[in-house]
C-alpha cells in the first residue's frame, strides 16, 4: 500500500502475501479468452479478472464485487494477487481487467492513462485513505512529546528492538508497499529504522501483541483498517503535507496526504465489458462497509466468499444501486 497513497503513495494500502492466509482463493488463468472464453482477458463478455492487492481492505472490495458479478450477472470472475505497480502493467496489457483500490501511482497514470490510453478511470471507490505514523494512546498519554516527530528522538531508546540496530523501530508491513519512510527518517534526522513485519497480517499480530503488553511502539499504519476499532492509536504529527512535497521520493520530509481511493479499468474492458464494466464503475461503498467485510475475513475467520455473501444479503439496497 502507498500502500503509495498519491499512493504515494500506499499499497496503503504490493502485495501483502496475507491473502492466502486469509483464505481467498486465487485463480490464475493461463489461456486467452479466445481459447476458452473464461480466461478473464480484457474484453471477454462472460468472464473477467480482478487483481487482489495484499491488504485485507482491498480484498474485501474484490470479494463483494466478485460475489455480485457471479451471482447477479452470471460472470466468471478470476482473481490474481499481485503488487501495485505490477498490477498497473498487467492492467495496461489486459492481463487483468480492473483495479478496485488504488492509492495513487502518478508515474503509471501518466504512462498508461495519459500517454498510452490503455487504462481509464473507473471512478471513486467511495473510501478516503490515509497513511501515517502511529503510536498507542497509552504511550502518548504518558509521553505527549511522541505525538510529534520533533519529540521522537528523545524516546527512540524505548522503541529499540533486536532488529532495529540500536535505533528506534518504525514497524512496517509488507516490503512491497510503496512508502517514503526511509526518506522521511533521513531528511528529518530521526533516530529511527524501518523494520518490516513481512505482511499486513504479521504487522497486525505485532501491533496486537505490543498493545496487549502495553509496550511502546511506532508503526506505519493507515485508515480505513478494521483493527482501528480495537486498538486506540494516535497519529504522530509530521510536517504538513503540501502538494508536491512528495514529488522527489528521496527528498520527502512531509506527512502522507488524504487520498480518495480510485478504481481503474483496462480501456478495452471499459469499452466492451458490458454489464460487468458498468457494475464496476457503479461499485462504491464506505470505509465502514469495507471494514465490516474485512473484519469478517480476518477476525471472524469467514472465507472471502462467505463474508461477501453475508454483507450482500444484509445490504440489498446498495447492491441494487450498483446494478442500476
Tab-separated table of C-alpha atoms in Angstrom:
chain	number	residue	atom	x	y	z
A	1	UNK	CA	0.000	0.000	0.000
A	2	UNK	CA	1.174	3.531	-0.630
A	3	UNK	CA	0.155	1.490	0.422
A	4	UNK	CA	1.717	4.659	-2.156
A	5	UNK	CA	-1.132	6.979	-1.066
A	6	UNK	CA	-0.711	9.866	-4.062
A	7	UNK	CA	-0.049	6.209	-3.123
A	8	UNK	CA	2.275	7.895	-2.659
A	9	UNK	CA	1.870	6.764	-2.312
A	10	UNK	CA	0.185	3.009	-0.233
A	11	UNK	CA	-0.193	-0.093	-1.203
A	12	UNK	CA	-1.601	1.918	1.829
A	13	UNK	CA	-2.701	0.249	1.233
A	14	UNK	CA	2.050	-4.672	-3.119
A	15	UNK	CA	1.162	-7.332	-2.241
A	16	UNK	CA	0.607	-8.437	1.186
A	17	UNK	CA	1.156	-12.124	0.961
A	18	UNK	CA	-1.535	-12.261	3.562
A	19	UNK	CA	-4.228	-13.251	1.090
A	20	UNK	CA	-3.515	-16.951	1.114
A	21	UNK	CA	-3.515	-16.887	4.877
A	22	UNK	CA	-6.882	-15.194	4.917
A	23	UNK	CA	-8.440	-17.888	2.808
A	24	UNK	CA	-9.005	-16.106	-0.500
A	25	UNK	CA	-8.868	-18.485	-3.422
A	26	UNK	CA	-6.638	-17.053	-6.116
A	27	UNK	CA	-7.416	-18.344	-9.579
A	28	UNK	CA	-4.539	-17.977	-12.010
A	29	UNK	CA	-5.518	-18.387	-15.624
A	30	UNK	CA	-3.225	-19.343	-18.395
A	31	UNK	CA	-5.259	-19.230	-21.584
A	32	UNK	CA	-6.648	-16.348	-23.562
A	33	UNK	CA	-10.303	-15.512	-23.865
A	34	UNK	CA	-10.234	-16.641	-27.458
A	35	UNK	CA	-9.224	-20.093	-26.275
A	36	UNK	CA	-11.800	-20.780	-23.587
A	37	UNK	CA	-13.963	-17.709	-23.156
A	38	UNK	CA	-13.308	-17.939	-19.422
A	39	UNK	CA	-9.804	-16.647	-19.002
A	40	UNK	CA	-10.686	-13.204	-17.804
A	41	UNK	CA	-8.873	-11.404	-20.608
A	42	UNK	CA	-9.890	-7.803	-21.108
A	43	UNK	CA	-12.913	-7.550	-23.352
A	44	UNK	CA	-14.245	-11.043	-22.626
A	45	UNK	CA	-18.026	-10.951	-22.423
A	46	UNK	CA	-18.532	-13.727	-19.882
A	47	UNK	CA	-15.504	-13.536	-17.656
A	48	UNK	CA	-13.130	-11.020	-16.166
A	49	UNK	CA	-10.085	-10.864	-13.949
A	50	UNK	CA	-9.624	-8.656	-10.889
A	51	UNK	CA	-6.376	-8.071	-9.035
A	52	UNK	CA	-6.236	-8.687	-5.305
A	53	UNK	CA	-3.775	-6.389	-3.500
A	54	UNK	CA	-2.183	-7.653	-0.340
A	55	UNK	CA	-4.172	-5.783	2.285
A	56	UNK	CA	-7.492	-7.029	3.545
A	57	UNK	CA	-9.488	-3.867	2.848
A	58	UNK	CA	-8.755	-4.257	-0.845
A	59	UNK	CA	-9.530	-7.966	-0.585
A	60	UNK	CA	-12.945	-7.035	0.778
A	61	UNK	CA	-13.646	-4.892	-2.293
A	62	UNK	CA	-12.822	-7.756	-4.619
A	63	UNK	CA	-14.751	-10.321	-2.600
A	64	UNK	CA	-18.009	-8.355	-2.703
A	65	UNK	CA	-17.632	-7.308	-6.349
A	66	UNK	CA	-16.846	-10.897	-7.337
A	67	UNK	CA	-19.828	-12.267	-5.445
A	68	UNK	CA	-22.279	-9.844	-7.058
A	69	UNK	CA	-20.831	-10.299	-10.541
A	70	UNK	CA	-21.123	-14.069	-10.279
A	71	UNK	CA	-24.482	-14.362	-8.532
A	72	UNK	CA	-26.360	-11.442	-10.082
A	73	UNK	CA	-24.778	-11.012	-13.505
A	74	UNK	CA	-23.611	-14.571	-14.227
A	75	UNK	CA	-19.980	-13.698	-14.913
A	76	UNK	CA	-16.997	-15.869	-14.123
A	77	UNK	CA	-14.577	-13.795	-12.040
A	78	UNK	CA	-10.931	-14.802	-11.809
A	79	UNK	CA	-8.609	-13.184	-9.265
A	80	UNK	CA	-4.878	-12.630	-9.307
A	81	UNK	CA	-2.748	-11.486	-6.412
A	82	UNK	CA	-0.026	-9.054	-7.445
A	83	UNK	CA	1.838	-5.974	-6.318
A	84	UNK	CA	0.594	-2.470	-7.019
A	85	UNK	CA	2.998	-1.472	-9.787
A	86	UNK	CA	2.851	-4.884	-11.435
A	87	UNK	CA	-0.941	-4.604	-11.403
A	88	UNK	CA	-0.763	-1.375	-13.403
A	89	UNK	CA	1.398	-3.074	-16.019
A	90	UNK	CA	-0.997	-6.023	-16.184
A	91	UNK	CA	-3.981	-3.683	-16.396
A	92	UNK	CA	-2.460	-1.917	-19.389
A	93	UNK	CA	-1.773	-5.216	-21.151
A	94	UNK	CA	-5.253	-6.574	-20.416
A	95	UNK	CA	-3.987	-9.431	-18.252
A	96	UNK	CA	-6.347	-8.071	-15.621
A	97	UNK	CA	-9.466	-6.010	-16.224
A	98	UNK	CA	-9.750	-3.812	-13.154
A	99	UNK	CA	-8.039	-2.493	-10.036
A	100	UNK	CA	-10.641	-1.646	-7.397
A	101	UNK	CA	-8.446	0.176	-4.879
A	102	UNK	CA	-5.551	2.349	-5.928
A	103	UNK	CA	-3.865	4.788	-3.578
A	104	UNK	CA	-2.230	6.860	-6.295
A	105	UNK	CA	0.526	5.990	-8.772
A	106	UNK	CA	1.274	9.217	-10.682
A	107	UNK	CA	4.017	7.692	-12.823
A	108	UNK	CA	1.815	4.843	-14.026
A	109	UNK	CA	-1.137	7.172	-14.546
A	110	UNK	CA	0.984	9.405	-16.757
A	111	UNK	CA	2.222	6.442	-18.777
A	112	UNK	CA	-0.884	4.320	-19.177
A	113	UNK	CA	-3.775	6.762	-18.763
A	114	UNK	CA	-2.443	9.956	-20.305
A	115	UNK	CA	0.088	8.710	-22.845
A	116	UNK	CA	-0.834	5.183	-23.955
A	117	UNK	CA	-4.540	5.472	-23.097
A	118	UNK	CA	-4.663	1.759	-22.273
A	119	UNK	CA	-6.164	2.404	-18.818
A	120	UNK	CA	-9.173	4.555	-17.945
A	121	UNK	CA	-10.722	5.772	-14.721
A	122	UNK	CA	-13.370	3.619	-13.092
A	123	UNK	CA	-14.313	6.373	-10.641
A	124	UNK	CA	-14.050	6.784	-6.892
A	125	UNK	CA	-14.286	3.755	-4.622
A	126	UNK	CA	-16.015	5.969	-2.058
A	127	UNK	CA	-13.300	5.475	0.539
A	128	UNK	CA	-10.673	8.034	1.540
A	129	UNK	CA	-7.396	6.535	2.639
A	130	UNK	CA	-4.702	7.995	4.834
A	131	UNK	CA	-1.264	6.714	5.793
A	132	UNK	CA	0.738	7.930	8.730
A	133	UNK	CA	2.916	7.056	11.697
A	134	UNK	CA	1.009	5.977	14.778
A	135	UNK	CA	1.734	5.249	18.432
A	136	UNK	CA	-0.538	3.659	21.053
A	137	UNK	CA	-2.591	6.136	23.028
A	138	UNK	CA	-1.409	4.790	26.393
A	139	UNK	CA	2.178	5.679	25.449
A	140	UNK	CA	1.160	9.061	24.019
A	141	UNK	CA	-0.776	9.895	27.171
A	142	UNK	CA	2.291	9.189	29.295
A	143	UNK	CA	4.679	10.925	26.896
A	144	UNK	CA	2.855	13.637	24.901
A	145	UNK	CA	6.045	14.589	23.034
A	146	UNK	CA	5.887	11.393	20.968
A	147	UNK	CA	2.830	12.713	19.143
A	148	UNK	CA	5.097	14.947	17.037
A	149	UNK	CA	8.148	13.929	15.037
A	150	UNK	CA	10.209	16.524	16.936
A	151	UNK	CA	9.831	14.514	20.128
A	152	UNK	CA	10.580	11.046	18.764
A	153	UNK	CA	14.352	11.138	19.117
A	154	UNK	CA	14.044	11.745	22.859
A	155	UNK	CA	12.106	8.497	23.215
A	156	UNK	CA	13.803	6.448	20.485
A	157	UNK	CA	15.524	4.252	23.052
A	158	UNK	CA	12.114	2.984	24.201
A	159	UNK	CA	11.410	1.847	20.643
A	160	UNK	CA	14.581	-0.207	20.163
A	161	UNK	CA	14.217	-3.852	19.190
A	162	UNK	CA	16.636	-6.629	18.328
A	163	UNK	CA	16.077	-5.828	14.661
A	164	UNK	CA	16.406	-2.046	14.736
A	165	UNK	CA	20.186	-1.823	15.044
A	166	UNK	CA	20.337	0.408	18.099
A	167	UNK	CA	17.782	2.845	16.728
A	168	UNK	CA	14.102	3.177	17.439
A	169	UNK	CA	11.950	0.822	15.379
A	170	UNK	CA	9.351	2.068	12.911
A	171	UNK	CA	7.261	-1.035	12.283
A	172	UNK	CA	6.310	-1.536	8.642
A	173	UNK	CA	4.095	-4.108	6.948
A	174	UNK	CA	4.966	-5.617	3.585
A	175	UNK	CA	8.211	-4.616	1.844
A	176	UNK	CA	6.122	-4.365	-1.327
A	177	UNK	CA	4.325	-1.285	-0.013
A	178	UNK	CA	5.464	1.960	-1.585
A	179	UNK	CA	6.402	4.194	1.325
A	180	UNK	CA	8.600	7.237	1.871
A	181	UNK	CA	9.514	6.374	5.429
A	182	UNK	CA	13.249	5.891	4.925
A	183	UNK	CA	13.443	9.286	3.212
A	184	UNK	CA	11.349	10.928	5.927
A	185	UNK	CA	13.576	9.462	8.638
A	186	UNK	CA	16.741	10.618	6.909
A	187	UNK	CA	15.529	14.062	5.910
A	188	UNK	CA	14.139	14.805	9.374
A	189	UNK	CA	17.261	13.389	11.048
A	190	UNK	CA	15.347	10.912	13.165
A	191	UNK	CA	16.971	8.165	15.224
A	192	UNK	CA	14.725	5.513	13.704
A	193	UNK	CA	14.980	2.482	11.438
A	194	UNK	CA	12.248	0.843	9.350
A	195	UNK	CA	11.714	-2.827	10.208
A	196	UNK	CA	9.340	-4.883	8.053
A	197	UNK	CA	6.987	-7.427	9.574
A	198	UNK	CA	6.600	-9.003	6.132
A	199	UNK	CA	2.861	-8.657	5.574
A	200	UNK	CA	-0.222	-6.871	6.810
A	201	UNK	CA	-1.165	-9.945	8.849
A	202	UNK	CA	2.243	-10.112	10.537
A	203	UNK	CA	2.169	-6.379	11.246
A	204	UNK	CA	-1.272	-6.683	12.828
A	205	UNK	CA	-0.030	-9.518	15.024
A	206	UNK	CA	2.886	-7.419	16.273
A	207	UNK	CA	0.642	-4.426	16.923
A	208	UNK	CA	-1.797	-6.591	18.885
A	209	UNK	CA	0.971	-8.205	20.927
A	210	UNK	CA	2.597	-4.870	21.764
A	211	UNK	CA	-0.737	-3.300	22.569
A	212	UNK	CA	-1.754	-6.119	24.893
A	213	UNK	CA	1.573	-5.867	26.716
A	214	UNK	CA	1.296	-2.051	26.891
A	215	UNK	CA	4.665	-1.687	25.173
A	216	UNK	CA	5.758	1.492	23.396
A	217	UNK	CA	5.728	1.130	19.614
A	218	UNK	CA	5.710	3.262	16.483
A	219	UNK	CA	4.140	1.924	13.308
A	220	UNK	CA	3.410	2.881	9.749
A	221	UNK	CA	-0.367	2.465	9.560
A	222	UNK	CA	-3.433	3.573	7.678
A	223	UNK	CA	-7.124	4.181	7.595
A	224	UNK	CA	-9.504	2.658	6.848
A	225	UNK	CA	-8.493	-0.512	8.665
A	226	UNK	CA	-10.718	-2.786	10.749
A	227	UNK	CA	-8.148	-3.050	13.557
A	228	UNK	CA	-8.578	0.647	14.358
A	229	UNK	CA	-11.841	-0.180	16.118
A	230	UNK	CA	-9.942	-2.408	18.559
A	231	UNK	CA	-6.713	-0.545	19.272
A	232	UNK	CA	-6.517	3.128	20.212
A	233	UNK	CA	-3.747	4.698	18.165
A	234	UNK	CA	-2.639	8.324	17.913
A	235	UNK	CA	-1.085	9.730	14.754
A	236	UNK	CA	2.345	11.310	15.024
A	237	UNK	CA	2.363	14.785	13.532
A	238	UNK	CA	4.829	15.019	10.651
A	239	UNK	CA	5.484	18.242	8.691
A	240	UNK	CA	2.285	19.242	6.919
A	241	UNK	CA	1.617	17.666	3.541
A	242	UNK	CA	1.657	20.171	0.716
A	243	UNK	CA	1.080	19.440	-2.949
A	244	UNK	CA	4.355	18.323	-4.493
A	245	UNK	CA	6.218	17.681	-1.245
A	246	UNK	CA	6.421	14.015	-2.222
A	247	UNK	CA	7.414	14.626	-5.861
A	248	UNK	CA	11.003	13.509	-5.322
A	249	UNK	CA	11.000	10.226	-3.368
A	250	UNK	CA	14.480	10.948	-1.999
A	251	UNK	CA	13.579	14.373	-0.627
A	252	UNK	CA	10.272	13.615	1.087
A	253	UNK	CA	10.069	15.208	4.537
A	254	UNK	CA	6.318	15.629	4.926
A	255	UNK	CA	3.239	13.758	6.027
A	256	UNK	CA	1.203	11.491	3.774
A	257	UNK	CA	-1.907	13.011	2.188
A	258	UNK	CA	-5.540	12.067	2.436
A	259	UNK	CA	-6.237	10.075	-0.729
A	260	UNK	CA	-9.655	9.375	-2.275
A	261	UNK	CA	-9.139	5.786	-3.406
A	262	UNK	CA	-9.689	5.132	-7.093
A	263	UNK	CA	-10.768	2.354	-9.430
A	264	UNK	CA	-9.056	1.807	-12.780
A	265	UNK	CA	-10.173	-0.272	-15.758
A	266	UNK	CA	-8.420	-1.647	-18.802
A	267	UNK	CA	-9.542	0.626	-21.656
A	268	UNK	CA	-10.787	-2.224	-23.866
A	269	UNK	CA	-12.681	-3.764	-20.985
A	270	UNK	CA	-14.247	-0.418	-20.089
A	271	UNK	CA	-15.491	-0.135	-23.667
A	272	UNK	CA	-16.527	-3.721	-24.355
A	273	UNK	CA	-17.044	-5.194	-20.882
A	274	UNK	CA	-20.800	-4.755	-20.913
A	275	UNK	CA	-22.669	-5.127	-17.644
A	276	UNK	CA	-19.523	-6.121	-15.773
A	277	UNK	CA	-17.747	-2.884	-16.655
A	278	UNK	CA	-20.860	-0.857	-15.850
A	279	UNK	CA	-21.181	-2.578	-12.484
A	280	UNK	CA	-17.551	-1.928	-11.532
A	281	UNK	CA	-17.924	1.750	-12.414
A	282	UNK	CA	-21.002	1.888	-10.145
A	283	UNK	CA	-19.360	-0.079	-7.327
A	284	UNK	CA	-18.894	2.360	-4.460
A	285	UNK	CA	-19.158	1.955	-0.704
A	286	UNK	CA	-17.976	3.426	2.574
A	287	UNK	CA	-14.987	2.811	4.797
A	288	UNK	CA	-17.365	1.292	7.370
A	289	UNK	CA	-18.673	-1.139	4.750
A	290	UNK	CA	-15.162	-2.161	3.798
A	291	UNK	CA	-14.075	-2.562	7.413
A	292	UNK	CA	-17.113	-4.714	8.150
A	293	UNK	CA	-16.219	-7.213	5.438
A	294	UNK	CA	-12.516	-7.084	6.275
A	295	UNK	CA	-13.282	-7.889	9.905
A	296	UNK	CA	-15.408	-10.874	8.858
A	297	UNK	CA	-12.467	-12.237	6.875
A	298	UNK	CA	-9.750	-11.619	9.439
A	299	UNK	CA	-11.274	-11.775	12.890
A	300	UNK	CA	-14.415	-13.818	12.261
A	301	UNK	CA	-12.446	-16.212	10.029
A	302	UNK	CA	-15.027	-16.337	7.240
A	303	UNK	CA	-13.832	-17.077	3.749
A	304	UNK	CA	-13.879	-14.108	1.386
A	305	UNK	CA	-16.900	-15.574	-0.414
A	306	UNK	CA	-18.752	-16.185	2.850
A	307	UNK	CA	-18.058	-12.664	4.066
A	308	UNK	CA	-19.206	-11.205	0.763
A	309	UNK	CA	-22.405	-13.245	0.792
A	310	UNK	CA	-23.203	-12.152	4.342
A	311	UNK	CA	-22.656	-8.468	3.554
A	312	UNK	CA	-24.553	-8.561	0.248
A	313	UNK	CA	-27.503	-10.327	1.874
A	314	UNK	CA	-27.664	-7.628	4.549
A	315	UNK	CA	-27.328	-4.710	2.106
A	316	UNK	CA	-29.703	-5.298	-0.828
A	317	UNK	CA	-30.297	-1.598	-1.493
A	318	UNK	CA	-26.593	-0.917	-2.013
A	319	UNK	CA	-26.311	-3.838	-4.419
A	320	UNK	CA	-29.415	-2.695	-6.284
A	321	UNK	CA	-27.810	0.681	-6.809
A	322	UNK	CA	-24.661	-0.882	-8.239
A	323	UNK	CA	-26.716	-2.913	-10.698
A	324	UNK	CA	-28.841	0.008	-11.876
